[in-house]
Amino acid sequence: MIKLNNIVKIYNPKKANEFKALHEVSCEINDGEMIAIIGKSGAGKSTLLHILACIDSYQEGEYIIDETLVKNLSERQYAKIRNEKIGMVMQDFALVEDFTALENVMIPLNFSKQKIKGKKEKALAALKSVGIEDLAKKPCNKLSGGQKQRVAIARAIVNEPSMILADEPTGALDSKTSEEIMDLFKSLNKHGKTIVIVTHDPKIANQCDRIIEISDGRILS
Amino acid sequence: MVLYSFKLNKKFAFTNLFVALQLSVALILMIITVSSIMSRIDDYLPLRKVLSSQGKCVYVSEVNYINDTRFSFTVEDILNAEKNISEIYSGYKTPLVPSGTENYDHSYSYSRNMAELYTPRMLKGKWLDKADKDSDVLEVVVSDSDNYDIGDIISFYNLNNEEKTYSAKVIGILADDAKVLGLEGSNENVLDFRDMYKHMESECFFFSSEQIEKMRIGLTLYGQMFVTYKNNLNDSELLDLNRNLYKYGSNLGLSDELNINSKNYIKEDIILIFPIALCVLFLVVISEVVAVSIQTKRELKFYAVLNICGATKKHCIIINLLCSLFVSLVGIIIAVIFVLINYNSLSSSFIINFDFVQIFVCSIIVIMNMLLSVIIPYKILSKKAIIEVLKK
Ligand SMILES: Nc1ncnc2c1ncn2[C@@H]1O[C@H](COP(=O)(O)OP(=O)(O)O)[C@@H](O)[C@H]1O
Ligand SMILES: [Mg+2]
């Protein structure tokens, strides 16, 4: 369960190029929901997602994830949340291009605080669940866009986080591949994962349980 | 993390090889400069004690003639005559000649204190200071490694009494480039400690003076003799002693003068070499800064990816550090290989020694490298949120 209370995000605070990207944003996301965040380019969708993903900070308000207040934590604590509770999928895949698919998927396991047995088997299982276990040994720069995004999703789920955050996951893909990726998200959602997808494509948004629209750093609905 | 740093290294193998090479060049340069400073100091240090006390360096030639009469002094003669002398350090000639040869004039000995002052570079075995005072057989150190080995027995006859022969056991062999102290065969101007050493050109034999005396073979004072004076002499006693010493040979200089000259020579050397060493250090710092910055910046996206997967900045810095550690290791290995090769084959082309000082200086360079490869990534990664890297 996720709660945002009056989140304010200011880029470059107290500088000439100060910019308020989020204005007192509040919302709740329940476990197991599949949510779309939509809005025009520059509306603040990515900013919101980055805050949810604990890779960016905010100035005011509260972000609560499973009863933990995510504010002024140490870098290690942030890293732990990213590692254990959140799976991140980016538009440009954010893969290490010269690593193989398997090596990419193993990254979260290698930074886990817990002792994980059978890392390789776990990573292979994640690749299998996104349907590309046969590509495990291939370097990512030899994969197609759709395949890369599957690797990214496998990496997002390998540590079994409760929430997957995706920033325009289909933005760089053709419509057929986009459909396949959406099907993957939907099936993950069926298995109980909370899914938040940032998109500006209504076709994608309409496949979700709920739509949050952002405009100029404010939530409209 | 070791794995990731290894992968980074593989990716940047080419540039990193050059970083490693420049580190090894820096290490080698440092070893050479430090060695050349140390080698000079090494020759001075044995003489420091003698040159720092009040005294004089006297050149004693083998034979003295007064009114066409040939005679020579012994240390006892001098000590008996000059009550204000504290100690005499001297070399000797002995009349021993290898049997079956006419190889005269190549047998030397040292007073024990002189033998203890300086141990020449040995190829094998021990120097005279470790000779057995009470031994019943003669022990000899030879300068020729081709014809003799440790434990060999060499037979000698006495030039003054050819009937008498002696067996001597080889206990040490000098290195080819060994210098010995005080046997300079001339009385030219002696300016500093350099003039008190001599390379032995031909086959030479060095005996323990105690053993020679015990067997009554005969010792003749020879070469540079260091005389130290008793403390607290008044001016007139000093003047007398300085003057009296002319009786025993040509006077080469007062210890203080020689000491000052020696120190100046070393200082000159350090003043010349120190800026070079500093420049090397400076170059190492600059190129390390550049190399680490470039590598960190090139890998920012990699670190950003690790970051969203749960890595902290610390993890990234450690990966970077391990990377540099590996590169430094390669650099060190290259330098060590160079030093070893040099030791074995080109030993005369560079002065290279590997001692504590060299290890210390090299450690400083390596530690500096390590520090830089922590500080620079830290600065770069701290400058802005890692997420900004992914936005572009
Ligand atoms: N690092 C930054 N510094 C200043 N302004 C930023 C920064 N990142 C984003 N912004 C601004 O914040 C606003 C929201 O950006 P973003 O959340 O990326 O929008 P989008 O909805 O397109 O994902 C944009 O106007 C953008 O220019
Ligand atoms: Mg965006």
CSV table of C-alpha atoms in Angstrom, one decimal, chain B:
chain,number,residue,atom,x,y,z
B,1,MET,CA,31.3,-6.3,-7.3
B,2,VAL,CA,34.7,-7.9,-8.1
B,3,LEU,CA,32.9,-9.3,-11.1
B,4,TYR,CA,31.6,-5.9,-12.2
B,5,SER,CA,35.0,-4.2,-11.8
B,6,PHE,CA,36.5,-7.0,-13.8
B,7,LYS,CA,34.0,-6.5,-16.5
B,8,LEU,CA,34.8,-2.8,-16.5
B,9,ASN,CA,38.4,-3.6,-16.8
B,10,LYS,CA,37.8,-5.8,-19.7
B,11,LYS,CA,35.8,-3.2,-21.4
B,12,PHE,CA,38.5,-0.6,-21.0
B,13,ALA,CA,41.3,-3.0,-21.4
B,14,PHE,CA,43.1,-0.9,-23.9
B,15,THR,CA,43.0,2.4,-22.1
B,16,ASN,CA,43.7,0.7,-18.8
B,17,LEU,CA,46.7,-1.0,-20.2
B,18,PHE,CA,48.1,2.5,-20.8
B,19,VAL,CA,47.2,3.7,-17.4
B,20,ALA,CA,49.0,0.6,-16.0
B,21,LEU,CA,52.0,1.3,-18.2
B,22,GLN,CA,52.2,4.9,-17.1
B,23,LEU,CA,52.0,3.8,-13.5
B,24,SER,CA,54.8,1.3,-14.1
B,25,VAL,CA,56.9,3.9,-15.9
B,26,ALA,CA,56.4,6.2,-12.9
B,27,LEU,CA,57.3,3.5,-10.5
B,28,ILE,CA,60.4,2.5,-12.5
B,29,LEU,CA,61.5,6.2,-12.7
B,30,MET,CA,61.0,6.6,-9.0
B,31,ILE,CA,63.0,3.4,-8.3
B,32,ILE,CA,65.8,4.6,-10.5
B,33,THR,CA,66.0,8.1,-9.0
B,34,VAL,CA,65.7,6.9,-5.5
B,35,SER,CA,68.3,4.1,-6.2
B,36,SER,CA,70.7,6.6,-7.6
B,37,ILE,CA,70.4,8.9,-4.6
B,38,MET,CA,70.6,5.9,-2.2
B,39,SER,CA,73.6,4.4,-4.0
B,40,ARG,CA,75.5,7.6,-3.3
B,41,ILE,CA,74.4,7.7,0.2
B,42,ASP,CA,75.2,4.1,0.6
B,43,ASP,CA,78.8,4.8,-0.1
B,44,TYR,CA,78.8,7.7,2.3
B,45,LEU,CA,77.1,6.0,5.2
B,46,PRO,CA,79.9,3.6,6.1
B,47,LEU,CA,82.3,6.5,6.3
B,48,ARG,CA,80.0,8.8,8.2
B,49,LYS,CA,81.2,7.8,11.6
B,50,VAL,CA,84.8,8.2,10.7
B,51,LEU,CA,84.4,11.4,8.8
B,52,SER,CA,82.3,13.0,11.5
B,53,SER,CA,84.9,12.6,14.2
B,54,GLN,CA,87.9,14.9,14.3
B,55,GLY,CA,90.7,13.3,12.4
B,56,LYS,CA,92.6,13.0,9.2
B,57,CYS,CA,92.9,10.9,6.1
B,58,VAL,CA,96.4,9.8,5.4
B,59,TYR,CA,97.7,8.1,2.3
B,60,VAL,CA,100.3,5.6,3.2
B,61,SER,CA,102.4,4.3,0.4
B,62,GLU,CA,103.7,0.8,0.7
B,63,VAL,CA,107.3,1.7,0.9
B,64,ASN,CA,108.8,4.8,2.4
B,65,TYR,CA,112.4,5.8,1.9
B,66,ILE,CA,114.3,8.0,4.2
B,67,ASN,CA,117.8,8.6,3.2
B,68,ASP,CA,117.5,5.7,0.8
B,69,THR,CA,116.6,3.3,3.6
B,70,ARG,CA,113.4,1.4,3.0
B,71,PHE,CA,111.2,1.1,6.0
B,72,SER,CA,107.5,0.9,7.0
B,73,PHE,CA,105.4,1.7,10.0
B,74,THR,CA,102.9,-0.5,11.8
B,75,VAL,CA,99.8,0.7,13.4
B,76,GLU,CA,101.4,0.1,16.8
B,77,ASP,CA,104.3,2.3,15.9
B,78,ILE,CA,102.0,5.2,15.1
B,79,LEU,CA,99.8,4.6,18.1
B,80,ASN,CA,102.9,4.6,20.4
B,81,ALA,CA,104.3,7.7,18.9
B,82,GLU,CA,101.1,9.7,18.8
B,83,LYS,CA,99.3,9.5,22.1
B,84,ASN,CA,96.4,11.7,21.0
B,85,ILE,CA,95.2,9.3,18.3
B,86,SER,CA,92.0,7.5,19.2
B,87,GLU,CA,91.7,5.0,16.4
B,88,ILE,CA,93.3,4.0,13.2
B,89,TYR,CA,91.4,2.4,10.3
B,90,SER,CA,93.7,1.0,7.6
B,91,GLY,CA,94.3,-1.3,4.8
B,92,TYR,CA,97.4,-3.4,4.4
B,93,LYS,CA,99.3,-5.3,1.8
B,94,THR,CA,100.5,-8.8,2.6
B,95,PRO,CA,103.4,-10.6,0.9
B,96,LEU,CA,101.3,-13.6,0.0
B,97,VAL,CA,101.4,-14.8,-3.7
B,98,PRO,CA,99.3,-17.6,-5.1
B,99,SER,CA,101.6,-20.6,-5.6
B,100,GLY,CA,102.9,-21.1,-9.1
B,101,THR,CA,102.2,-17.5,-10.1
B,102,GLU,CA,104.1,-14.3,-10.1
B,103,ASN,CA,100.9,-12.5,-9.2
B,104,TYR,CA,102.6,-10.1,-6.7
B,105,ASP,CA,101.0,-7.2,-5.1
B,106,HIS,CA,97.4,-8.4,-5.1
B,107,SER,CA,97.0,-9.6,-1.5
B,108,TYR,CA,95.4,-7.1,0.8
B,109,SER,CA,94.2,-7.0,4.3
B,110,TYR,CA,92.2,-4.6,6.6
B,111,SER,CA,92.4,-3.7,10.2
B,112,ARG,CA,89.3,-5.2,11.8
B,113,ASN,CA,87.6,-1.8,12.3
B,114,MET,CA,88.1,-1.0,8.7
B,115,ALA,CA,86.8,-4.3,7.5
B,116,GLU,CA,83.7,-3.6,9.7
B,117,LEU,CA,83.2,-0.2,8.2
B,118,TYR,CA,82.2,-1.3,4.8
B,119,THR,CA,81.2,-4.7,3.3
B,120,PRO,CA,81.7,-4.7,-0.5
B,121,ARG,CA,79.0,-6.1,-2.7
B,122,MET,CA,79.4,-9.9,-2.5
B,123,LEU,CA,78.6,-12.4,-5.1
B,124,LYS,CA,78.7,-15.2,-2.6
B,125,GLY,CA,79.9,-16.0,0.9
B,126,LYS,CA,81.0,-13.5,3.6
B,127,TRP,CA,83.3,-10.5,4.0
B,128,LEU,CA,86.3,-10.3,6.3
B,129,ASP,CA,84.3,-8.9,9.2
B,130,LYS,CA,82.7,-12.3,9.5
B,131,ALA,CA,86.0,-14.1,9.3
B,132,ASP,CA,86.9,-16.4,12.2
B,133,LYS,CA,89.4,-14.5,14.4
B,134,ASP,CA,90.7,-17.7,15.9
B,135,SER,CA,90.8,-19.8,12.8
B,136,ASP,CA,93.9,-21.9,12.3
B,137,VAL,CA,93.6,-21.9,8.5
B,138,LEU,CA,93.8,-18.7,6.6
B,139,GLU,CA,90.5,-17.5,5.2
B,140,VAL,CA,90.4,-15.4,2.0
B,141,VAL,CA,87.9,-13.4,0.0
B,142,VAL,CA,88.6,-13.3,-3.7
B,143,SER,CA,87.6,-10.9,-6.4
B,144,ASP,CA,87.6,-13.5,-9.2
B,145,SER,CA,84.4,-15.5,-9.6
B,146,ASP,CA,85.7,-17.4,-12.6
B,147,ASN,CA,88.5,-19.5,-11.0
B,148,TYR,CA,87.3,-19.9,-7.5
B,149,ASP,CA,84.3,-20.9,-5.5
B,150,ILE,CA,83.4,-20.9,-1.8
B,151,GLY,CA,85.3,-23.6,0.1
B,152,ASP,CA,88.1,-23.9,-2.5
B,153,ILE,CA,91.6,-24.1,-1.0
B,154,ILE,CA,94.2,-21.8,-2.5
B,155,SER,CA,97.9,-22.2,-1.9
B,156,PHE,CA,100.1,-19.2,-1.3
B,157,TYR,CA,103.8,-18.6,-0.8
B,158,ASN,CA,105.4,-15.8,1.1
B,159,LEU,CA,107.2,-13.3,-1.1
B,160,ASN,CA,109.7,-12.6,1.7
B,161,ASN,CA,110.4,-16.2,2.4
B,162,GLU,CA,109.5,-18.4,-0.6
B,163,GLU,CA,110.0,-21.6,1.3
B,164,LYS,CA,106.9,-20.9,3.3
B,165,THR,CA,103.5,-21.9,1.9
B,166,TYR,CA,100.1,-21.4,3.3
B,167,SER,CA,96.7,-22.8,2.4
B,168,ALA,CA,93.8,-20.5,2.5
B,169,LYS,CA,90.1,-21.3,2.3
B,170,VAL,CA,87.8,-19.1,0.1
B,171,ILE,CA,85.1,-17.7,2.3
B,172,GLY,CA,83.7,-15.0,0.0
B,173,ILE,CA,83.7,-13.9,-3.6
B,174,LEU,CA,83.2,-10.2,-4.5
B,175,ALA,CA,80.6,-9.2,-7.1
B,176,ASP,CA,82.0,-8.2,-10.4
B,177,ASP,CA,81.1,-4.5,-9.8
B,178,ALA,CA,82.3,-4.5,-6.2
B,179,LYS,CA,84.2,-1.6,-4.8
B,180,VAL,CA,86.6,-1.8,-1.9
B,181,LEU,CA,87.4,0.8,0.6
B,182,GLY,CA,90.7,2.6,1.1
B,183,LEU,CA,93.0,0.8,-1.3
B,184,GLU,CA,93.2,3.6,-3.7
B,185,GLY,CA,96.7,3.3,-5.1
B,186,SER,CA,97.4,6.9,-5.6
B,187,ASN,CA,97.8,10.0,-3.5
B,188,GLU,CA,95.9,12.3,-5.8
B,189,ASN,CA,93.6,14.8,-4.4
B,190,VAL,CA,90.9,13.2,-2.3
B,191,LEU,CA,87.9,15.4,-2.2
B,192,ASP,CA,85.0,13.3,-0.8
B,193,PHE,CA,83.9,9.8,0.0
B,194,ARG,CA,83.8,8.8,-3.7
B,195,ASP,CA,87.6,8.9,-3.9
B,196,MET,CA,88.0,6.4,-1.1
B,197,TYR,CA,86.5,3.5,-3.0
B,198,LYS,CA,88.2,1.6,-5.8
B,199,HIS,CA,87.0,-1.0,-8.3
B,200,MET,CA,89.4,-4.0,-8.3
B,201,GLU,CA,90.6,-4.5,-11.8
B,202,SER,CA,92.6,-7.7,-11.4
B,203,GLU,CA,92.4,-10.8,-9.3
B,204,CYS,CA,92.8,-9.8,-5.7
B,205,PHE,CA,92.9,-11.6,-2.4
B,206,PHE,CA,91.7,-10.2,0.9
B,207,PHE,CA,92.8,-11.7,4.2
B,208,SER,CA,91.8,-11.2,7.8
B,209,SER,CA,94.5,-9.1,9.5
B,210,GLU,CA,94.1,-11.1,12.7
B,211,GLN,CA,94.9,-14.4,10.9
B,212,ILE,CA,97.8,-12.9,9.1
B,213,GLU,CA,99.3,-11.6,12.3
B,214,LYS,CA,98.8,-14.9,14.1
B,215,MET,CA,100.7,-16.7,11.4
B,216,ARG,CA,103.4,-14.0,11.4
B,217,ILE,CA,103.1,-13.4,7.6
B,218,GLY,CA,103.5,-9.7,7.8
B,219,LEU,CA,101.3,-6.7,7.1
B,220,THR,CA,102.4,-3.4,5.6
B,221,LEU,CA,100.2,-0.4,6.0
B,222,TYR,CA,98.8,0.6,2.6
B,223,GLY,CA,96.3,3.0,1.1
B,224,GLN,CA,94.1,5.4,2.8
B,225,MET,CA,94.3,5.4,6.5
B,226,PHE,CA,91.7,7.1,8.6
B,227,VAL,CA,93.0,8.5,11.8
B,228,THR,CA,90.5,9.7,14.5
B,229,TYR,CA,91.7,11.9,17.3
B,230,LYS,CA,90.9,11.8,20.9
B,231,ASN,CA,88.3,14.2,22.1
B,232,ASN,CA,89.1,17.5,23.8
B,233,LEU,CA,92.5,18.2,22.2
B,234,ASN,CA,93.6,21.7,22.7
B,235,ASP,CA,94.7,23.8,19.7
B,236,SER,CA,98.4,23.2,20.0
B,237,GLU,CA,98.0,19.4,20.5
B,238,LEU,CA,95.8,19.4,17.4
B,239,LEU,CA,98.3,21.3,15.4
B,240,ASP,CA,101.1,19.0,16.5
B,241,LEU,CA,99.1,15.9,15.7
B,242,ASN,CA,98.1,17.2,12.3
B,243,ARG,CA,101.7,18.0,11.5
B,244,ASN,CA,103.1,14.8,12.9
B,245,LEU,CA,100.9,12.7,10.7
B,246,TYR,CA,102.9,13.9,7.7
B,247,LYS,CA,105.5,11.5,8.9
B,248,TYR,CA,103.5,8.5,7.9
B,249,GLY,CA,102.4,9.4,4.5
B,250,SER,CA,100.9,12.1,2.4
B,251,ASN,CA,98.0,13.8,4.1
B,252,LEU,CA,94.8,13.8,2.1
B,253,GLY,CA,92.7,16.0,4.1
B,254,LEU,CA,91.1,16.7,7.4
B,255,SER,CA,88.0,14.6,8.2
B,256,ASP,CA,85.7,17.6,8.6
B,257,GLU,CA,86.7,19.0,5.1
B,258,LEU,CA,86.1,15.6,3.5
B,259,ASN,CA,82.8,15.3,5.4
B,260,ILE,CA,81.6,18.7,4.2
B,261,ASN,CA,82.6,17.9,0.6
B,262,SER,CA,80.8,14.6,0.8
B,263,LYS,CA,77.7,16.0,2.1
B,264,ASN,CA,77.7,18.7,-0.5
B,265,TYR,CA,78.1,16.2,-3.2
B,266,ILE,CA,75.1,14.2,-1.9
B,267,LYS,CA,73.0,17.4,-1.6
B,268,GLU,CA,73.9,18.4,-5.1
B,269,ASP,CA,72.7,15.1,-6.3
B,270,ILE,CA,69.4,15.3,-4.4
B,271,ILE,CA,68.8,18.9,-5.5
B,272,LEU,CA,69.2,17.7,-9.1
B,273,ILE,CA,67.1,14.6,-8.8
B,274,PHE,CA,64.4,15.8,-6.4
B,275,PRO,CA,62.6,18.1,-8.9
B,276,ILE,CA,62.6,15.2,-11.4
B,277,ALA,CA,61.0,13.0,-8.8
B,278,LEU,CA,58.4,15.7,-8.0
B,279,CYS,CA,57.6,16.0,-11.7
B,280,VAL,CA,57.1,12.3,-12.0
B,281,LEU,CA,54.8,12.4,-9.0
B,282,PHE,CA,52.9,15.3,-10.5
B,283,LEU,CA,52.5,13.6,-13.8
B,284,VAL,CA,51.2,10.5,-12.1
B,285,VAL,CA,48.6,12.5,-10.2
B,286,ILE,CA,47.4,14.3,-13.4
B,287,SER,CA,47.2,11.3,-15.6
B,288,GLU,CA,45.4,9.4,-12.8
B,289,VAL,CA,42.9,12.2,-12.3
B,290,VAL,CA,42.3,12.2,-16.1
B,291,ALA,CA,42.0,8.5,-16.4
B,292,VAL,CA,39.7,8.0,-13.4
B,293,SER,CA,37.5,11.0,-14.4
B,294,ILE,CA,37.1,9.7,-17.9
B,295,GLN,CA,36.4,6.2,-16.8
B,296,THR,CA,33.9,7.3,-14.1
B,297,LYS,CA,32.1,9.6,-16.5
B,298,ARG,CA,31.9,7.0,-19.2
B,299,GLU,CA,30.4,4.6,-16.8
B,300,LEU,CA,27.9,6.9,-15.2
B,301,LYS,CA,25.1,5.1,-17.0
B,302,PHE,CA,26.3,1.8,-15.7
B,303,TYR,CA,26.3,3.2,-12.2
B,304,ALA,CA,22.9,4.6,-12.7
B,305,VAL,CA,21.6,1.2,-13.8
B,306,LEU,CA,23.2,-0.4,-10.7
B,307,ASN,CA,21.7,2.3,-8.6
B,308,ILE,CA,18.1,1.6,-9.7
B,309,CYS,CA,18.7,-2.0,-8.9
B,310,GLY,CA,19.7,-1.3,-5.3
B,311,ALA,CA,23.3,-0.3,-5.4
B,312,THR,CA,24.5,2.7,-3.3
B,313,LYS,CA,27.1,5.2,-4.3
B,314,LYS,CA,29.5,3.4,-2.1
B,315,HIS,CA,29.1,0.2,-4.1
B,316,CYS,CA,29.9,2.2,-7.3
B,317,ILE,CA,33.0,3.7,-5.7
B,318,ILE,CA,34.1,0.3,-4.6
B,319,ILE,CA,33.7,-1.1,-8.1
B,320,ASN,CA,35.7,1.8,-9.4
B,321,LEU,CA,38.4,1.3,-6.8
B,322,LEU,CA,38.7,-2.4,-7.5
B,323,CYS,CA,39.1,-1.5,-11.1
B,324,SER,CA,41.9,0.9,-10.3
B,325,LEU,CA,43.4,-1.6,-7.9
B,326,PHE,CA,43.6,-4.2,-10.7
B,327,VAL,CA,45.1,-1.6,-13.1
B,328,SER,CA,47.7,-0.6,-10.4
B,329,LEU,CA,48.5,-4.3,-9.8
B,330,VAL,CA,49.2,-4.7,-13.5
B,331,GLY,CA,51.4,-1.6,-13.4
B,332,ILE,CA,53.2,-2.9,-10.3
B,333,ILE,CA,53.8,-6.3,-12.0
B,334,ILE,CA,55.2,-4.6,-15.1
B,335,ALA,CA,57.5,-2.5,-12.9
B,336,VAL,CA,58.6,-5.5,-10.9
B,337,ILE,CA,59.3,-7.5,-14.1
B,338,PHE,CA,61.4,-4.6,-15.4
B,339,VAL,CA,63.4,-4.4,-12.2
B,340,LEU,CA,64.0,-8.1,-12.1
B,341,ILE,CA,65.1,-8.2,-15.8
B,342,ASN,CA,67.4,-5.3,-15.0
B,343,TYR,CA,68.8,-7.0,-12.0
B,344,ASN,CA,69.6,-10.1,-14.0
B,345,SER,CA,70.9,-8.7,-17.3
B,346,LEU,CA,71.5,-5.0,-17.6
B,347,SER,CA,72.7,-4.5,-14.1
B,348,SER,CA,75.2,-1.9,-15.1
B,349,SER,CA,73.0,0.2,-17.4
B,350,PHE,CA,70.9,1.5,-14.5
B,351,ILE,CA,71.5,1.8,-10.8
B,352,ILE,CA,68.6,-0.2,-9.5
B,353,ASN,CA,68.2,-1.4,-6.0
B,354,PHE,CA,65.1,-2.5,-4.3
B,355,ASP,CA,65.1,-1.5,-0.6
B,356,PHE,CA,62.7,-0.2,2.0
B,357,VAL,CA,63.1,3.3,0.7
B,358,GLN,CA,62.1,2.3,-2.9
B,359,ILE,CA,59.2,0.2,-1.6
B,360,PHE,CA,58.2,3.2,0.6
B,361,VAL,CA,58.2,5.7,-2.3
B,362,CYS,CA,56.4,3.2,-4.6
B,363,SER,CA,53.8,2.6,-2.0
B,364,ILE,CA,53.2,6.3,-1.7
B,365,ILE,CA,52.6,6.5,-5.5
B,366,VAL,CA,50.3,3.5,-5.4
B,367,ILE,CA,48.4,4.7,-2.4
B,368,MET,CA,48.0,8.1,-4.0
B,369,ASN,CA,46.6,6.4,-7.0
B,370,MET,CA,44.1,4.5,-4.9
B,371,LEU,CA,43.1,7.6,-3.0
B,372,LEU,CA,42.4,9.5,-6.3
B,373,SER,CA,40.4,6.6,-7.6
B,374,VAL,CA,38.2,6.9,-4.5
B,375,ILE,CA,38.0,10.7,-4.3
B,376,ILE,CA,37.3,11.4,-8.0
B,377,PRO,CA,34.4,9.0,-8.5
B,378,TYR,CA,33.0,10.2,-5.2
B,379,LYS,CA,33.1,13.8,-6.4
B,380,ILE,CA,31.7,13.0,-9.7
B,381,LEU,CA,28.9,10.8,-8.4
B,382,SER,CA,28.0,13.3,-5.7
B,383,LYS,CA,27.7,16.2,-8.0
B,384,LYS,CA,24.2,15.3,-9.1
B,385,ALA,CA,21.5,12.7,-8.5
B,386,ILE,CA,22.3,9.6,-10.3
B,387,ILE,CA,18.8,9.6,-11.8
B,388,GLU,CA,19.7,12.7,-13.9
B,389,VAL,CA,22.0,10.4,-15.9
B,390,LEU,CA,19.1,8.2,-17.0
B,391,LYS,CA,16.9,11.2,-18.0
B,392,LYS,CA,19.1,12.0,-21.0
